[in-house]
């Protein structure tokens, strides 16, 4: 299987470069710069040095025996991206792209953020490299992730409140792109997931693929074989692509992405693109999106800000079309329950995003029985979610 | 000769800058949007751009974003925009260019869209986030129905891509006078003349210049080097400010007559 998109940035019929004219040349400039550093040993050495000494890689793979015992079935292993510096996998990509920006001579960084994890990672990378950082964040997300907003400001970033549309991640991306199109010469757009125009979906996957490379070797060492299935949550889908990537050629390993089922799979109350969506173009790429009959983007809902988005990365759409990856969804209530179970049974607070993967893995563990092994990407830690979880639990009672 | 080609030929013959107006279909509602299009035609707008409201207008500034929100709230859509154009077409003489983001067009399906556009009397289509590289099949499908494909060119567009746009585009080429999103400004961007000169080197197609134009003197200034000036956000602001006022349509008509005043004043076409 070919792992790169074609020269126009397509993974099969998904991907491409649907941008306003002003951004065509900047995106091509980015592609040239990225392909140059991709072959550059000095760049890799510098990035690897930071990943090891600054981020704290490799992150461990940990067998969650008490979680598995309660689920009653398969063994469950967690790839601990929550233990990275800043507390989520987002830092892998943010550092890679910030290094690239610096190399391109762009000193002003714009980024979008949903849950705030990519914003914090970008602000961190910019502080480290002495770059100016502007983060766009939906007003609703700023309210539910207030702690991360304050973290970004402490790190020297300017956080811009976005009041348009649904006031969440999608609207933050629109605003970040408007900034980029206006200040294009000296500005680098540090996109946080495997979304947007080519080369972003490829580049972000490559910067995240360190997760799968580590996890595959670690799992083989721990379990003496490959896992039955990999489970990861999918918003845009960068943590999932990051861990799937190393296992694509291992045909016996099931790759399972978990989307946000929200309250229910009815219009506007979820973010499960593969359950309620269809092919379309949003924010630079052709992929599965949630849209109405007129081609307008539907509102989404998820308890987790990081999964609350109307489009999925184009490579996921392709892997699904090929039958190489499967996609499921988990409701707000199941994710909330998994959040509490992992805390109680393993002493780990997962991000609400990652709690979706935990919830699905627990379900799957029962289904597959004790001979199976599951590797779950625990993409981030849940400290940022403590307040919204408290509210949600109070509401449930 | 297409209606767009004929219009630009006439503008040139009259030795004046052309005026292209942008309004969003269904802003503030579909009935008044129809009345506005008729008023624009009466007031002497040479080409009417009609925007399809979209939920995520990432190339637009706040003024046109708000217009899209008003239009969507009033029930507008691509289908409604096509019906609107079909309804006013017999009453106006100016050519109509549909201005849209890609997704509504793709959702309808390009074949159906091209057929419906031709039937409604749409003269040209500009898809904002469908750059030349993605627009090949789109352009051919429209061309088969006699509808022009208008391409945008920006200060960041390379010579090679200007050549491609000149080759594939028809009707006219649309130059963006400056970087950024749509929005009115106090003066025309300094690089505008240079962009038009760069485009002119590769094509005999008419060139309209937009982004940031709001006053008669801007239209006159742009007319020195381009065939037409596009007024968008400033006109949409007039609509927004009038709101539900009974003289909304009159205000729009007066504004466009004021803009056209400068155009009438010129007798010598700079590159004629």
XYZ file of C-alpha atoms in Angstrom:
669
model
C 0.000 0.000 0.000
C 1.330 3.431 -0.942
C 1.639 5.620 2.113
C 1.998 9.075 0.580
C -0.803 10.998 -1.082
C -0.403 11.669 -4.823
C 1.304 14.821 -6.068
C -1.970 16.759 -5.774
C -2.311 15.694 -2.168
C -5.013 13.054 -2.649
C -5.406 9.893 -0.601
C -7.591 8.082 -3.114
C -10.486 10.463 -3.690
C -9.909 12.358 -0.423
C -7.625 15.272 0.371
C -6.473 17.808 -2.209
C -6.030 21.513 -1.820
C -9.235 23.535 -1.703
C -7.969 26.941 -0.661
C -8.617 30.530 -1.696
C -6.217 31.739 -4.381
C -4.062 33.805 -2.018
C -3.137 30.659 -0.073
C -2.169 28.498 -3.055
C 1.402 29.778 -3.279
C 1.992 29.791 0.516
C 0.746 26.204 0.706
C 3.061 25.237 -2.160
C 5.937 27.012 -0.419
C 5.111 25.004 2.712
C 5.068 21.772 0.711
C 8.520 22.507 -0.750
C 9.914 23.394 2.669
C 8.380 20.328 4.297
C 9.658 17.926 1.643
C 13.103 19.471 2.054
C 13.242 18.941 5.831
C 11.727 15.478 5.491
C 14.956 14.399 3.782
C 17.199 16.441 6.042
C 19.104 14.431 8.667
C 19.995 17.555 10.667
C 16.322 18.470 11.017
C 15.461 14.957 12.211
C 18.333 15.025 14.698
C 17.169 18.335 16.157
C 13.544 17.204 16.382
C 14.503 13.870 17.941
C 16.692 15.613 20.473
C 13.750 17.781 21.547
C 11.345 14.837 21.578
C 13.660 12.964 23.913
C 14.970 15.655 26.242
C 12.140 18.188 26.164
C 8.973 16.177 25.496
C 10.092 13.129 27.462
C 9.836 10.504 24.728
C 9.571 7.618 24.437
C 6.319 7.528 26.370
C 5.632 4.159 27.991
C 3.152 1.481 27.051
C 1.379 0.394 30.217
C -0.851 -2.635 30.725
C -4.061 -1.572 32.452
C -4.880 -4.801 34.250
C -7.534 -3.489 36.638
C -9.378 -1.720 33.801
C -9.213 -4.936 31.772
C -10.373 -7.055 34.702
C -13.446 -4.919 35.160
C -14.167 -4.874 31.442
C -13.861 -8.659 31.579
C -12.064 -9.941 28.505
C -9.078 -8.862 26.449
C -5.821 -7.466 27.837
C -5.696 -3.680 27.485
C -2.489 -1.694 26.969
C -2.262 2.083 27.022
C 0.192 4.176 25.002
C 0.817 6.956 27.491
C 0.839 10.145 25.372
C -0.701 11.799 28.427
C 2.780 11.672 29.963
C 4.385 13.946 27.371
C 5.379 17.478 28.271
C 2.163 19.569 28.056
C 0.090 16.437 28.536
C -1.017 15.373 25.076
C 0.302 14.045 21.777
C -0.209 17.487 20.210
C 3.300 18.553 21.225
C 4.889 16.079 18.741
C 3.380 17.934 15.805
C 3.641 21.426 17.269
C 7.386 21.096 17.811
C 7.948 19.639 14.346
C 6.032 22.401 12.625
C 7.477 25.182 14.808
C 10.976 24.011 13.886
C 9.932 24.038 10.231
C 8.489 27.556 10.579
C 11.694 28.828 12.129
C 13.663 27.245 9.322
C 11.378 28.956 6.767
C 12.154 32.274 8.447
C 8.557 32.737 9.650
C 8.570 34.199 13.141
C 4.829 34.678 13.604
C 2.746 31.556 14.289
C -1.028 31.262 14.115
C -2.842 28.190 15.395
C -6.377 27.075 16.148
C -7.397 25.038 19.120
C -10.453 23.104 20.251
C -9.777 21.525 23.637
C -6.802 23.821 24.049
C -4.219 21.045 23.910
C -2.924 22.042 20.478
C -2.976 25.681 21.532
C -0.937 24.879 24.631
C 1.459 22.745 22.574
C 1.879 25.522 20.003
C 2.383 28.163 22.687
C 4.957 25.899 24.319
C 6.876 25.268 21.093
C 6.836 29.002 20.327
C 8.112 29.881 23.791
C 10.903 27.351 23.363
C 11.916 28.657 19.940
C 11.273 32.350 20.584
C 8.399 32.677 18.089
C 5.339 34.944 18.319
C 2.186 32.886 18.897
C -1.482 33.685 18.169
C -4.086 31.079 19.062
C -7.689 31.238 17.820
C -10.243 29.528 20.023
C -14.025 29.326 19.901
C -15.821 31.211 22.658
C -17.642 28.065 23.807
C -14.353 26.151 24.012
C -12.716 29.023 25.927
C -15.440 28.708 28.512
C -15.206 24.943 28.879
C -11.390 24.871 28.774
C -10.607 27.938 30.856
C -7.540 26.336 32.410
C -5.880 25.824 29.045
C -6.625 29.429 28.060
C -4.734 30.614 31.100
C -1.894 28.176 30.384
C -1.502 29.546 26.860
C -1.378 33.102 28.169
C 1.241 32.151 30.757
C 3.286 30.714 27.900
C 3.231 34.087 26.170
C 0.634 33.362 23.498
C -2.126 35.730 22.525
C -5.489 33.924 22.639
C -8.132 35.314 20.280
C -11.760 34.633 21.108
C -13.892 33.519 18.138
C -17.587 34.314 18.394
C -18.646 33.210 14.898
C -20.778 30.206 13.998
C -20.876 27.408 16.564
C -18.027 29.103 18.473
C -15.960 25.907 18.503
C -12.994 24.363 16.653
C -14.388 24.779 13.118
C -14.846 28.499 13.633
C -11.388 28.816 15.176
C -9.910 27.243 12.021
C -11.852 29.692 9.803
C -10.448 32.582 11.816
C -6.887 31.230 11.819
C -7.074 30.858 8.039
C -8.361 34.435 7.722
C -5.366 35.599 9.749
C -3.004 33.560 7.577
C -4.474 34.884 4.315
C -4.064 38.458 5.611
C -0.540 38.179 7.047
C 0.745 35.541 4.717
C 4.324 36.714 4.142
C 5.761 36.389 7.656
C 3.182 34.046 9.151
C 3.175 30.286 9.539
C -0.126 28.448 10.082
C 0.486 25.676 12.583
C -2.483 23.383 11.974
C -3.055 20.900 14.762
C -4.498 17.848 13.076
C -4.420 15.715 9.923
C -6.760 18.189 8.227
C -6.607 21.102 5.841
C -4.967 21.383 2.435
C -2.052 19.199 1.327
C 0.631 18.877 2.730
C -0.887 19.251 6.234
C -2.568 15.823 6.491
C 0.662 14.110 5.431
C 2.976 16.336 7.455
C 0.979 16.111 10.683
C 0.717 12.337 10.321
C 4.478 12.090 9.854
C 5.199 14.230 12.925
C 2.777 12.057 14.942
C 3.959 8.720 13.572
C 6.570 8.557 16.329
C 3.697 7.323 18.544
C 3.130 4.170 16.488
C 6.821 3.483 15.885
C 7.483 3.479 19.603
C 4.281 1.651 20.509
C 4.789 -1.181 18.014
C 8.265 -2.004 19.365
C 7.152 -1.592 22.975
C 4.106 -3.774 22.495
C 6.105 -6.536 20.812
C 8.490 -6.505 23.726
C 5.733 -6.558 26.358
C 3.291 -8.991 24.775
C 5.557 -10.932 22.438
C 3.193 -10.377 19.520
C 1.250 -7.680 17.702
C -2.013 -6.427 19.216
C -5.371 -7.692 18.003
C -6.578 -4.137 17.573
C -5.453 -0.527 17.950
C -8.055 1.856 19.373
C -7.785 5.651 19.176
C -10.221 8.555 19.347
C -10.752 10.578 16.179
C -11.535 14.283 16.072
C -9.466 15.461 13.131
C -7.624 12.233 13.737
C -3.960 13.047 14.395
C -3.395 10.803 17.405
C -5.131 7.969 15.553
C -3.065 8.441 12.374
C 0.025 8.731 14.557
C -0.500 5.314 16.107
C -2.130 3.605 13.057
C 0.747 4.530 10.771
C 3.224 1.937 12.036
C 0.639 -0.858 11.847
C -0.833 -0.225 8.392
C 1.171 -3.057 6.801
C 0.342 -5.446 9.676
C -2.823 -6.668 8.000
C -3.862 -8.810 10.955
C -4.067 -5.802 13.279
C -7.462 -4.107 13.337
C -7.305 -0.310 13.315
C -10.294 1.281 15.034
C -11.047 4.991 15.224
C -13.599 6.178 17.769
C -15.681 9.252 16.975
C -17.804 11.357 19.280
C -21.357 10.023 19.365
C -22.432 12.990 21.495
C -25.939 12.744 22.902
C -27.394 10.778 20.020
C -26.754 10.284 16.298
C -29.248 12.906 15.230
C -28.507 16.102 13.328
C -26.516 18.582 15.396
C -26.178 16.388 18.479
C -23.013 14.426 17.659
C -19.699 14.593 15.762
C -19.577 11.105 14.203
C -18.748 11.954 10.600
C -18.775 8.348 9.457
C -22.135 7.725 11.103
C -23.993 10.786 9.870
C -21.786 12.380 7.227
C -20.968 12.297 3.541
C -18.146 13.395 1.232
C -17.628 17.132 0.866
C -15.107 19.953 1.077
C -14.362 21.812 4.282
C -11.411 24.005 5.198
C -9.124 22.959 2.403
C -9.749 19.254 2.074
C -12.218 16.783 0.558
C -13.293 14.291 3.169
C -16.261 13.047 5.208
C -18.133 15.959 6.717
C -21.392 16.624 8.504
C -23.453 18.749 6.133
C -27.048 19.490 5.243
C -28.725 19.096 1.836
C -27.560 22.577 0.785
C -23.912 21.830 1.534
C -23.786 23.935 4.693
C -21.836 22.520 7.588
C -23.951 21.165 10.393
C -23.493 22.035 14.014
C -21.767 19.359 16.036
C -21.847 18.379 19.656
C -19.528 16.437 21.924
C -18.744 16.531 25.607
C -15.131 16.725 24.470
C -14.053 19.930 22.734
C -11.278 18.146 20.836
C -13.696 15.810 19.043
C -16.372 18.440 18.424
C -15.655 19.025 14.728
C -17.560 18.499 11.474
C -14.778 16.977 9.341
C -12.402 14.053 9.704
C -8.876 13.817 8.285
C -8.925 12.745 4.615
C -6.589 9.801 5.173
C -9.099 8.330 7.616
C -11.795 8.592 4.937
C -9.445 6.767 2.588
C -8.474 4.018 5.076
C -12.162 3.443 5.715
C -12.960 3.298 1.992
C -10.167 0.745 1.573
C -11.518 -1.280 4.467
C -8.187 -0.953 6.280
C -9.586 0.941 9.262
C -12.956 0.784 11.029
C -14.762 3.594 12.795
C -17.101 3.410 15.743
C -18.620 6.021 18.008
C -19.109 6.418 21.719
C -21.656 8.634 23.464
C -20.984 11.487 25.893
C -22.304 9.330 28.739
C -20.058 6.360 27.901
C -17.020 8.643 27.656
C -17.852 10.258 30.967
C -18.173 6.835 32.557
C -14.837 5.700 31.081
C -13.171 8.868 32.368
C -14.217 7.991 35.910
C -13.448 4.293 35.587
C -9.878 4.872 34.433
C -9.365 7.317 37.298
C -10.764 4.924 39.875
C -9.188 1.695 38.566
C -5.826 2.863 37.279
C -5.194 6.232 38.882
C -5.130 7.918 35.469
C -7.290 10.888 34.488
C -7.656 10.636 30.711
C -8.593 13.576 28.500
C -12.302 13.383 27.629
C -11.185 12.817 24.029
C -9.088 9.795 25.023
C -11.894 8.581 27.315
C -13.856 7.827 24.124
C -11.126 5.347 23.137
C -11.099 3.843 26.636
C -14.884 3.405 26.536
C -14.797 1.655 23.182
C -11.835 -0.527 24.157
C -13.696 -1.707 27.265
C -16.693 -2.640 25.122
C -14.464 -4.394 22.575
C -12.497 -6.231 25.289
C -15.688 -7.953 26.445
C -16.624 -8.784 22.885
C -13.251 -10.267 21.869
C -12.520 -12.204 25.063
C -9.299 -13.027 26.927
C -7.221 -14.179 23.952
C -7.275 -10.703 22.423
C -4.941 -7.776 23.153
C -5.890 -4.137 22.674
C -3.536 -1.200 22.348
C -5.263 2.086 23.159
C -3.737 5.468 22.417
C -4.235 7.453 25.602
C -3.706 10.674 23.691
C -3.894 13.158 26.545
C -4.405 13.716 30.219
C -7.639 14.935 31.733
C -6.632 17.706 34.134
C -8.054 20.257 31.702
C -11.439 18.469 31.842
C -11.871 18.180 35.585
C -14.256 21.137 35.817
C -16.462 20.115 32.906
C -16.547 16.523 34.186
C -17.639 17.809 37.584
C -20.457 19.747 35.925
C -21.470 16.812 33.748
C -21.602 14.414 36.705
C -23.689 16.874 38.696
C -26.063 17.171 35.739
C -26.386 13.401 35.416
C -27.472 13.012 39.016
C -20.667 36.365 -27.824
C -21.448 35.666 -24.183
C -23.288 38.275 -22.157
C -20.142 38.897 -20.099
C -17.937 39.349 -23.162
C -20.513 41.671 -24.707
C -20.753 43.726 -21.511
C -16.992 44.214 -21.247
C -16.801 45.078 -24.968
C -19.403 47.792 -24.410
C -17.634 49.151 -21.306
C -14.449 49.445 -23.291
C -16.212 51.127 -26.188
C -17.739 53.637 -23.784
C -14.271 54.384 -22.410
C -15.189 54.111 -18.742
C -14.433 51.782 -15.859
C -16.962 49.036 -15.370
C -18.708 48.500 -12.058
C -19.219 45.012 -10.644
C -21.367 44.704 -7.538
C -21.492 41.907 -4.970
C -24.513 41.111 -2.836
C -25.398 37.934 -0.977
C -28.436 36.054 -2.262
C -31.189 36.324 0.315
C -29.744 39.244 2.264
C -31.759 40.516 4.071
C -34.351 38.109 2.648
C -35.140 36.609 -0.743
C -37.859 39.084 -1.742
C -35.780 42.149 -0.974
C -32.717 40.513 -2.480
C -34.612 40.337 -5.778
C -35.581 44.004 -5.493
C -31.954 44.887 -4.731
C -30.665 43.077 -7.840
C -33.165 44.976 -9.996
C -32.108 48.244 -8.346
C -28.429 47.520 -8.967
C -29.181 46.938 -12.640
C -31.234 50.150 -12.848
C -28.479 52.130 -11.137
C -25.997 51.053 -13.787
C -24.017 48.182 -12.290
C -22.403 46.413 -15.240
C -22.064 42.925 -13.713
C -23.996 41.540 -10.732
C -22.143 39.106 -8.542
C -24.548 37.079 -6.453
C -23.055 35.332 -3.422
C -24.292 31.946 -2.247
C -24.471 32.084 1.545
C -22.289 29.432 3.191
C -21.955 28.415 6.820
C -18.138 28.696 6.823
C -17.040 31.624 4.645
C -13.336 31.492 5.463
C -12.255 33.957 2.760
C -14.692 36.622 3.878
C -14.342 39.413 6.388
C -16.987 40.172 9.041
C -19.298 42.239 6.791
C -19.931 39.438 4.285
C -19.907 36.804 7.049
C -22.808 38.633 8.686
C -24.599 38.874 5.325
C -24.297 35.095 4.912
C -25.709 34.589 8.402
C -28.673 36.890 7.657
C -29.312 35.140 4.364
C -29.117 31.634 5.840
C -31.451 32.681 8.635
C -33.858 33.937 5.966
C -33.837 30.499 4.302
C -31.400 31.243 1.494
C -29.206 28.547 -0.099
C -27.670 27.639 -3.457
C -31.077 26.465 -4.705
C -32.686 29.672 -3.496
C -29.949 31.753 -5.152
C -30.518 30.005 -8.488
C -34.271 30.510 -8.190
C -33.678 34.173 -7.351
C -31.495 34.667 -10.416
C -34.017 32.870 -12.610
C -36.722 35.160 -11.271
C -34.905 38.483 -11.868
C -33.109 37.480 -15.080
C -35.920 38.606 -17.426
C -36.098 41.982 -15.642
C -32.407 42.933 -15.764
C -29.853 43.464 -18.503
C -26.574 42.982 -16.565
C -24.842 39.600 -16.642
C -24.935 37.620 -13.402
C -21.954 35.864 -11.831
C -22.602 33.339 -9.090
C -20.015 33.561 -6.328
C -19.786 30.497 -4.080
C -17.672 28.306 -1.880
C -17.070 24.879 -3.385
C -19.062 22.685 -1.028
C -22.616 23.792 -1.873
C -21.816 23.270 -5.582
C -20.306 19.828 -4.988
C -23.223 18.869 -2.758
C -25.690 19.666 -5.537
C -23.475 17.782 -7.990
C -21.584 19.578 -10.749
C -23.742 18.325 -13.621
C -26.973 19.335 -11.947
C -25.430 22.630 -10.850
C -24.243 23.465 -14.365
C -27.643 22.626 -15.855
C -29.530 24.605 -13.217
C -27.183 27.577 -13.612
C -27.663 27.666 -17.355
C -31.423 27.394 -16.924
C -31.504 30.244 -14.393
C -29.492 32.466 -16.717
C -26.250 32.519 -14.747
C -23.492 33.885 -16.972
C -20.432 32.962 -14.944
C -19.427 31.116 -11.795
C -16.619 31.874 -9.384
C -15.837 29.179 -6.801
C -13.728 30.743 -4.106
C -11.924 27.710 -2.753
C -11.662 25.822 -6.022
C -8.258 26.908 -7.317
C -7.219 26.204 -10.893
C -5.685 22.821 -9.990
C -8.994 21.530 -8.622
C -11.249 23.226 -11.158
C -10.548 21.363 -14.422
C -13.669 19.207 -14.534
C -15.746 21.998 -13.046
C -14.739 24.403 -15.790
C -15.458 21.879 -18.575
C -18.864 21.011 -17.156
C -19.822 24.690 -17.002
C -18.364 25.427 -20.441
C -20.514 22.658 -21.964
C -23.542 24.624 -20.738
C -22.204 27.958 -21.991
C -21.424 29.256 -18.503
C -18.117 31.057 -17.937
C -15.690 30.071 -15.163
C -14.148 33.080 -13.459
C -10.809 32.614 -11.689
C -9.405 34.717 -8.887
C -5.834 35.949 -9.048
C -3.992 37.343 -6.057
C -0.745 39.224 -5.429
C 0.699 35.834 -4.381
C -0.268 34.130 -7.676
C 2.777 33.069 -9.709
C 3.232 33.885 -13.422
C 2.743 30.215 -14.310
C -0.632 30.122 -12.572
C -1.714 33.438 -14.121
C -1.060 31.823 -17.512
C -3.155 28.774 -16.560
C -6.015 30.948 -15.315
C -5.881 32.990 -18.523
C -6.050 29.778 -20.533
C -8.904 28.145 -18.589
C -10.889 31.199 -17.491
C -13.500 32.971 -19.579
C -15.722 36.026 -19.228
C -13.187 37.959 -17.185
C -10.447 37.439 -14.613
C -10.910 38.673 -11.073
C -7.853 40.232 -9.425
C -7.696 40.545 -5.655
C -6.058 43.891 -4.959
C -4.518 42.853 -1.667
C -3.945 39.962 0.698
C -6.583 39.138 3.248
C -10.292 38.619 3.470
C -13.018 40.714 1.850
C -13.668 44.128 3.358
C -13.857 47.829 2.534
C -10.793 50.034 2.967
C -10.023 53.750 2.829
C -7.816 53.438 -0.207
C -7.013 51.026 -3.005
C -4.053 48.743 -2.250
C -0.765 49.996 -3.639
C 0.080 46.734 -5.414
C -3.183 46.647 -7.380
C -1.885 48.277 -10.557
C 1.112 45.982 -10.529
C -1.078 42.882 -10.245
C -3.247 44.015 -13.161
C -0.123 44.700 -15.223
C 1.155 41.191 -14.472
C -2.180 39.646 -15.477
C -2.469 41.817 -18.592
C 0.857 40.471 -19.842
C -0.728 37.022 -20.211
C -4.258 37.640 -21.415
C -6.677 39.670 -23.449
C -9.534 38.746 -21.086
C -11.080 41.697 -19.236
C -9.803 42.193 -15.689
C -11.958 43.208 -12.752
C -10.266 44.260 -9.554
C -11.815 43.782 -6.141
C -11.251 43.821 -2.366
C -11.302 47.098 -0.496
C -13.173 49.302 -2.991
C -15.896 51.541 -1.555
C -15.877 55.011 -3.159
C -16.306 56.586 -6.618
C -12.696 57.757 -6.600
C -11.581 54.151 -5.993
C -13.603 53.058 -9.013
C -12.032 55.820 -11.096
C -8.547 54.963 -9.858
C -8.971 51.257 -10.611
C -10.432 52.151 -14.007
C -7.094 53.621 -15.046
C -5.550 50.152 -15.277
C -8.359 47.582 -14.939
C -11.565 47.071 -16.923
C -13.825 47.106 -13.886
C -13.905 47.594 -10.127
C -15.768 45.235 -7.803
C -17.637 46.715 -4.849
C -18.677 44.128 -2.275
C -18.406 44.734 1.454
C -19.187 48.453 1.169
C -22.425 47.696 -0.670
C -23.298 44.900 1.741
C -22.770 47.403 4.578
C -25.350 49.714 3.017
C -27.802 46.793 3.062
C -26.863 45.884 6.639
C -27.236 49.457 7.880
C -30.598 49.916 6.193
C -31.811 46.721 7.872
C -35.562 46.635 7.647
C -35.896 50.332 6.727
C -38.550 50.857 4.040
C -36.071 52.799 1.869
C -33.507 49.945 1.779
C -33.740 49.482 -1.976
C -33.567 53.265 -2.607
C -30.441 53.554 -0.498
C -28.780 50.744 -2.451
C -29.727 52.371 -5.731
C -28.423 55.786 -4.607
C -25.146 54.297 -3.427
C -24.531 52.598 -6.758
C -25.509 55.731 -8.711
C -22.976 57.631 -6.592
C -20.305 55.040 -7.437
C -21.256 55.165 -11.102
C -20.989 58.953 -11.089
C -17.225 58.726 -11.130
C -17.402 56.175 -13.884
C -19.544 58.415 -16.094
C -17.104 61.283 -15.580
C -14.305 59.488 -17.367
C -14.167 59.705 -21.113
C -10.761 58.299 -21.890
C -10.085 54.629 -21.269
C -6.508 54.330 -20.122
C -5.500 51.316 -22.154
C -7.988 51.746 -25.008
